[in-house]
Structure formats: structure tokens, C-alpha cells
Amino acid sequence: MNHELWKITGKIWLFFLDLIFPIECLGCGRAGLWLCGDCFKKVRLKSKQYCLHCKKENDFGQFCPPCRVNYSLDGVWIVALYDELLVSQAIKSLKYHFITGLADDLSRLIILFVDKLLEQRKILKSGLDEGADWRNFKLAENLPLAILNFNDNLIVPVPLSKRRWRWRGFNQAELLSQRVAGQYGLALDSRSLIRIKHKKPQAKLAEIHRLENVKECFSWQGGRLKKKNIILIDDVVTTGATLNECAKTLKASGAGEVWGLVAAKG
């Protein structure tokens, strides 16, 4: 069965799922929404970012200098923690119960987080223009180009293997990417980064085995990226092994900065 036929079959299956399972808020059970406005407001976004390797807090989620040598990825922006019950329920329901409407709610959380990042950029740039103190200059040194030149970013979802896509009928990272790219008018490429090997699910592996499990699993089928900054979108990050392997592939094809943007940290 070819990819397009799978896509049609998947849409039919999702239509029947929508008929079988009533739409009720995951938090309070209110009918008509998967995440009502009141429950949405209860989700705590992660205000402090940190180096994913050593967990030291920093301004923009970048890898600190001693840790950077281990990564092709420049850093990761984490929207919320997986411990947030509504966030984990939304992700599980999207991925394993195929409730694609939850991509809208998770995307709203991501967009709210990105808005705060961009507001931080706006305040910082305004302060620099006004000759602000040395602390703003220090922050400016760490300001990622992907934030500074946000409108020039390319959005790329972390790809699924063909086997996983056939089982699920969609890629949750692609659904999130479509909504985020649409919100900000950013370029989206959801076809050129592909997974060429199907391995064990990362969630089932110990941390020390995750890096090896995704090694050489990805390929870039597009043209040279010519220093284009990339935002890699996925639902969950744990060790960052998958995001880093994607970044390695993208930089080998000429990418500039590569940042992960994830709905939750597991």
C-alpha cells in the first residue's frame, strides 16, 4: 500500500475514532473540548531553561561550553515538563489513542512558549538600542541566531519510520510543526528529513543505549541548507539523542544553528 493510500485510510480511521470517542476535556470532563480554557490555563510552562546535558540553568536552553563538544544540536527549548499531568495525558492520547485534535492544544502551548521567547528578544533588543547596562550585553552574547532572526528559520519535524507511520497514520511531530509554522509564517519542510532505519522505541531503552539506538538513522533528502537555521520539533525529549542525531544529519548537509523545540521534557 503506497503512502497516499495509507494517508486516506488513516483519515477514515480517525474519522470513526472521533465518532466512537466523545470529545471531553482531559482535565475536567467538560464536553466539546479536549482541553478547555480553564484547564489550559493551569498548565505551567517551563520558565527556566537549562543545558540538557549537565542540567545547569541558562538563558536560552543552549548547551554550555564544556557540554557542547558532545552535541551537534545547539540547544533545546522545553515548553513544559512531562510531570504536568495534562501535558502527559495530551501527548499519550495523541500518540497512542490517535486523538489528532490534541495537536491543536499542544501547539497552542508551544506557541505561547515561543511568544514568550520572542518577547524576551524584543525586550533585549530594545534595551541594547537604548544603551542598557552590561547585563543586557551579556545576554545578547548568548542570544541564539534562531531567536534573533526568527522569521528566517526552517521548521523540520522529527520524522517517524515508515513502520511507525503506517501503525499511527500520522506523525505527531509533523502535526505540531504545521501549526507552529502556520502561526509564524515560517517555512516548513516535513519531507526531506527521513528516518532510514527502524529501531526500538527510545522510551523502552536505558539512557546509555539511546544514543547508539538512533545512530545513523536519519538522512536529508533535500538540497544543501546553506547555513539555514533549523528548528526541529518533536513532542517529547528525554536525553536528546534523537534530536542530536537529526542535528548531526542536518549540519552535515550545511545547516547553521539547529535547535530542538519540544512540548515536554520526559
Coordinates of C-alpha atoms in Angstrom, one line a residue:
M1 CA 0.0 0.0 0.0
N2 CA 1.5 3.3 -1.0
H3 CA 1.9 6.4 1.2
E4 CA -1.1 8.3 -0.2
L5 CA -3.4 5.3 0.2
W6 CA -2.2 4.9 3.8
K7 CA -2.9 8.6 4.4
I8 CA -6.5 8.2 3.1
T9 CA -7.1 5.0 5.2
G10 CA -5.7 6.8 8.2
K11 CA -8.1 9.7 7.8
I12 CA -11.1 7.3 7.5
W13 CA -9.9 5.5 10.7
L14 CA -9.5 8.8 12.6
F15 CA -13.0 9.9 11.5
F16 CA -14.5 6.7 13.0
L17 CA -12.5 7.2 16.2
D18 CA -14.0 10.7 16.5
L19 CA -17.5 9.2 16.3
I20 CA -16.7 6.5 18.9
F21 CA -15.0 8.6 21.5
P22 CA -16.8 11.7 22.6
I23 CA -14.7 14.9 23.0
E24 CA -14.3 15.7 26.6
C25 CA -11.7 17.8 28.4
L26 CA -8.9 15.7 29.8
G27 CA -8.8 17.8 32.9
C28 CA -12.4 18.4 34.0
G29 CA -14.5 16.3 31.6
R30 CA -16.3 19.2 30.1
A31 CA -17.9 18.3 26.8
G32 CA -16.8 19.7 23.4
L33 CA -13.1 20.3 24.0
W34 CA -10.1 18.1 24.6
L35 CA -8.6 20.8 26.8
C36 CA -10.9 23.6 28.0
G37 CA -9.8 27.1 28.5
D38 CA -9.8 26.8 32.3
C39 CA -7.6 23.6 32.3
F40 CA -5.4 25.1 29.6
K41 CA -4.5 28.0 31.9
K42 CA -3.5 25.6 34.6
V43 CA -0.6 24.1 32.6
R44 CA 2.7 25.6 33.8
L45 CA 5.1 26.5 31.1
K46 CA 8.8 25.9 31.9
S47 CA 10.1 29.4 32.8
K48 CA 13.7 28.4 33.3
Q49 CA 15.7 26.7 30.5
Y50 CA 18.9 24.7 31.0
C51 CA 21.7 22.7 29.3
L52 CA 20.2 19.4 28.6
H53 CA 23.4 17.6 29.3
C54 CA 24.5 18.9 32.7
K55 CA 21.2 20.5 33.7
K56 CA 22.8 23.8 34.6
E57 CA 20.3 26.7 34.2
N58 CA 20.9 29.2 31.4
D59 CA 19.1 31.8 29.4
F60 CA 18.1 30.1 26.2
G61 CA 18.5 26.3 26.7
Q62 CA 21.8 26.2 25.0
F63 CA 24.5 23.6 25.7
C64 CA 27.1 25.1 28.0
P65 CA 30.7 25.2 26.6
P66 CA 32.0 22.0 28.4
C67 CA 29.0 20.0 27.2
R68 CA 28.8 21.5 23.6
V69 CA 31.6 19.3 22.3
N70 CA 29.3 16.2 22.7
Y71 CA 26.5 17.6 20.6
S72 CA 25.7 18.7 17.1
L73 CA 22.5 20.2 18.4
D74 CA 22.8 23.8 19.7
G75 CA 20.2 23.5 22.4
V76 CA 16.7 22.6 23.3
W77 CA 13.6 24.8 24.1
I78 CA 11.4 22.9 26.5
V79 CA 7.8 24.1 26.8
A80 CA 6.7 22.1 29.8
L81 CA 7.6 19.1 31.9
Y82 CA 6.1 15.7 31.3
D83 CA 5.2 15.7 35.0
E84 CA 2.5 18.2 34.1
L85 CA -0.4 15.7 34.1
L86 CA -2.5 17.4 31.4
V87 CA 0.6 17.6 29.1
S88 CA 1.5 14.0 29.5
Q89 CA -2.2 12.9 29.1
A90 CA -2.5 15.0 25.9
I91 CA 0.7 13.6 24.4
K92 CA -0.3 10.0 25.2
S93 CA -3.8 10.5 23.9
L94 CA -2.4 12.0 20.7
K95 CA 0.2 9.3 20.1
Y96 CA -1.4 6.1 21.4
H97 CA -5.2 6.9 21.2
F98 CA -4.8 8.8 17.9
I99 CA -6.7 11.8 19.0
T100 CA -5.3 14.2 16.5
G101 CA -7.3 17.1 17.8
L102 CA -4.9 17.3 20.7
A103 CA -2.2 18.5 18.3
D104 CA -4.1 21.9 18.4
D105 CA -3.9 22.2 22.1
L106 CA -0.3 21.1 22.4
S107 CA 0.6 23.5 19.6
R108 CA -1.2 26.3 21.5
L109 CA 1.2 25.6 24.4
I110 CA 4.2 25.6 22.1
I111 CA 3.1 28.9 20.5
L112 CA 2.5 30.5 23.9
F113 CA 6.0 29.5 24.9
V114 CA 7.6 30.8 21.7
D115 CA 5.8 34.1 22.1
K116 CA 7.5 34.5 25.5
L117 CA 10.9 33.7 23.9
L118 CA 10.2 36.3 21.2
E119 CA 9.1 38.9 23.8
Q120 CA 12.4 38.3 25.6
R121 CA 14.2 39.0 22.3
K122 CA 12.2 42.2 21.9
I123 CA 13.0 43.5 25.4
L124 CA 16.6 42.7 25.0
K125 CA 17.0 44.4 21.6
S126 CA 15.1 47.4 22.9
G127 CA 17.5 47.6 25.9
L128 CA 20.5 47.4 23.7
D129 CA 19.2 50.1 21.4
E130 CA 18.9 52.4 24.5
G131 CA 22.4 51.7 25.7
A132 CA 21.4 49.4 28.5
D133 CA 23.8 48.0 31.2
W134 CA 26.4 45.3 30.8
R135 CA 23.9 42.5 31.8
N136 CA 21.9 43.0 28.6
F137 CA 25.1 42.8 26.6
K138 CA 26.0 39.6 28.3
L139 CA 22.5 38.2 27.5
A140 CA 22.9 39.4 23.9
E141 CA 26.1 37.4 23.5
N142 CA 24.1 34.2 24.2
L143 CA 21.0 35.1 22.1
P144 CA 20.7 32.4 19.5
L145 CA 20.6 33.4 15.9
A146 CA 17.5 31.2 15.6
I147 CA 15.7 33.6 18.0
L148 CA 17.4 36.8 16.8
N149 CA 16.5 36.0 13.1
F150 CA 13.4 34.0 14.0
N151 CA 11.5 34.7 10.7
D152 CA 14.3 33.1 8.7
N153 CA 14.1 29.7 10.4
L154 CA 13.1 26.5 8.7
I155 CA 10.8 24.2 10.7
V156 CA 11.5 20.5 10.4
P157 CA 9.6 17.8 12.3
V158 CA 11.5 14.8 13.7
P159 CA 10.4 12.0 11.3
L160 CA 8.9 8.6 12.1
S161 CA 9.9 5.4 10.5
K162 CA 7.6 4.1 7.8
R163 CA 6.6 1.2 10.0
R164 CA 5.6 3.6 12.9
W165 CA 3.8 5.9 10.4
R166 CA 1.8 3.0 9.0
W167 CA 0.7 2.0 12.5
R168 CA -0.2 5.5 13.7
G169 CA -1.4 7.0 10.4
F170 CA 0.3 10.3 11.1
N171 CA 3.5 11.9 12.6
Q172 CA 2.6 13.8 15.8
A173 CA 5.7 16.0 15.3
E174 CA 4.6 16.9 11.8
L175 CA 1.1 17.9 13.1
L176 CA 2.7 20.2 15.7
S177 CA 5.2 21.6 13.1
Q178 CA 2.4 22.5 10.7
R179 CA 0.6 24.6 13.3
V180 CA 3.7 26.3 14.6
A181 CA 4.9 27.1 11.1
G182 CA 1.5 28.4 10.1
Q183 CA 1.3 30.6 13.2
Y184 CA 4.5 32.5 12.5
G185 CA 4.6 32.2 8.7
L186 CA 7.8 30.1 8.8
A187 CA 9.0 27.8 6.1
L188 CA 8.2 24.1 6.7
D189 CA 9.9 21.0 5.3
S190 CA 8.3 17.8 6.5
R191 CA 9.5 15.6 3.7
S192 CA 13.3 16.0 3.3
L193 CA 14.5 14.7 6.7
I194 CA 13.6 11.0 6.8
R195 CA 14.2 8.1 9.1
I196 CA 16.0 5.4 7.1
K197 CA 16.2 2.8 9.9
H198 CA 13.5 1.4 12.2
K199 CA 14.9 0.8 15.7
K200 CA 13.5 0.1 19.1
P201 CA 11.3 2.9 20.7
Q202 CA 13.6 5.2 22.7
A203 CA 11.2 5.1 25.6
K204 CA 11.9 1.4 26.2
L205 CA 15.7 1.9 26.4
A206 CA 18.0 2.9 29.2
E207 CA 19.7 6.3 28.8
I208 CA 23.1 4.8 27.9
H209 CA 21.6 2.9 25.0
R210 CA 19.6 5.6 23.4
L211 CA 22.4 7.3 21.5
E212 CA 23.5 4.1 19.9
N213 CA 19.9 3.2 19.0
V214 CA 19.4 6.2 16.8
K215 CA 22.9 6.4 15.3
E216 CA 22.8 6.9 11.5
C217 CA 19.0 6.6 11.5
F218 CA 18.4 9.8 9.5
S219 CA 19.0 11.1 6.1
W220 CA 18.5 14.6 4.5
Q221 CA 17.0 14.2 1.0
G222 CA 16.7 17.9 0.2
G223 CA 19.3 20.4 -1.2
R224 CA 22.2 22.0 0.6
L225 CA 20.9 24.0 3.6
K226 CA 23.5 26.9 3.1
K227 CA 23.7 27.8 6.8
K228 CA 19.9 27.9 7.2
N229 CA 18.9 27.8 10.9
I230 CA 16.6 24.9 11.7
I231 CA 14.0 24.4 14.5
L232 CA 13.5 20.7 15.0
I233 CA 10.0 20.0 16.5
D234 CA 9.1 16.9 18.5
D235 CA 6.6 16.1 21.2
V236 CA 9.0 14.8 23.9
V237 CA 12.7 15.0 24.7
T238 CA 14.4 12.8 27.2
T239 CA 18.2 12.6 26.7
G240 CA 18.2 14.5 23.4
A241 CA 19.7 11.6 21.5
T242 CA 17.1 11.6 18.6
L243 CA 17.2 15.4 18.3
N244 CA 21.0 15.4 18.3
E245 CA 21.2 12.7 15.6
C246 CA 18.8 14.7 13.4
A247 CA 21.0 17.8 14.0
K248 CA 24.1 15.9 13.0
T249 CA 22.5 14.9 9.7
L250 CA 21.2 18.5 9.1
K251 CA 24.6 20.1 9.8
A252 CA 26.3 17.6 7.5
S253 CA 24.0 19.0 4.8
G254 CA 25.0 22.6 5.6
A255 CA 22.6 23.8 8.3
G256 CA 23.5 26.7 10.6
E257 CA 22.1 26.5 14.1
V258 CA 19.8 23.6 14.9
W259 CA 17.6 23.9 17.9
G260 CA 15.1 21.5 19.4
L261 CA 11.6 22.7 20.3
V262 CA 9.6 20.2 22.3
A263 CA 6.2 20.1 24.0
A264 CA 7.6 18.3 27.1
K265 CA 10.7 17.0 28.8
G266 CA 10.4 13.4 30.0

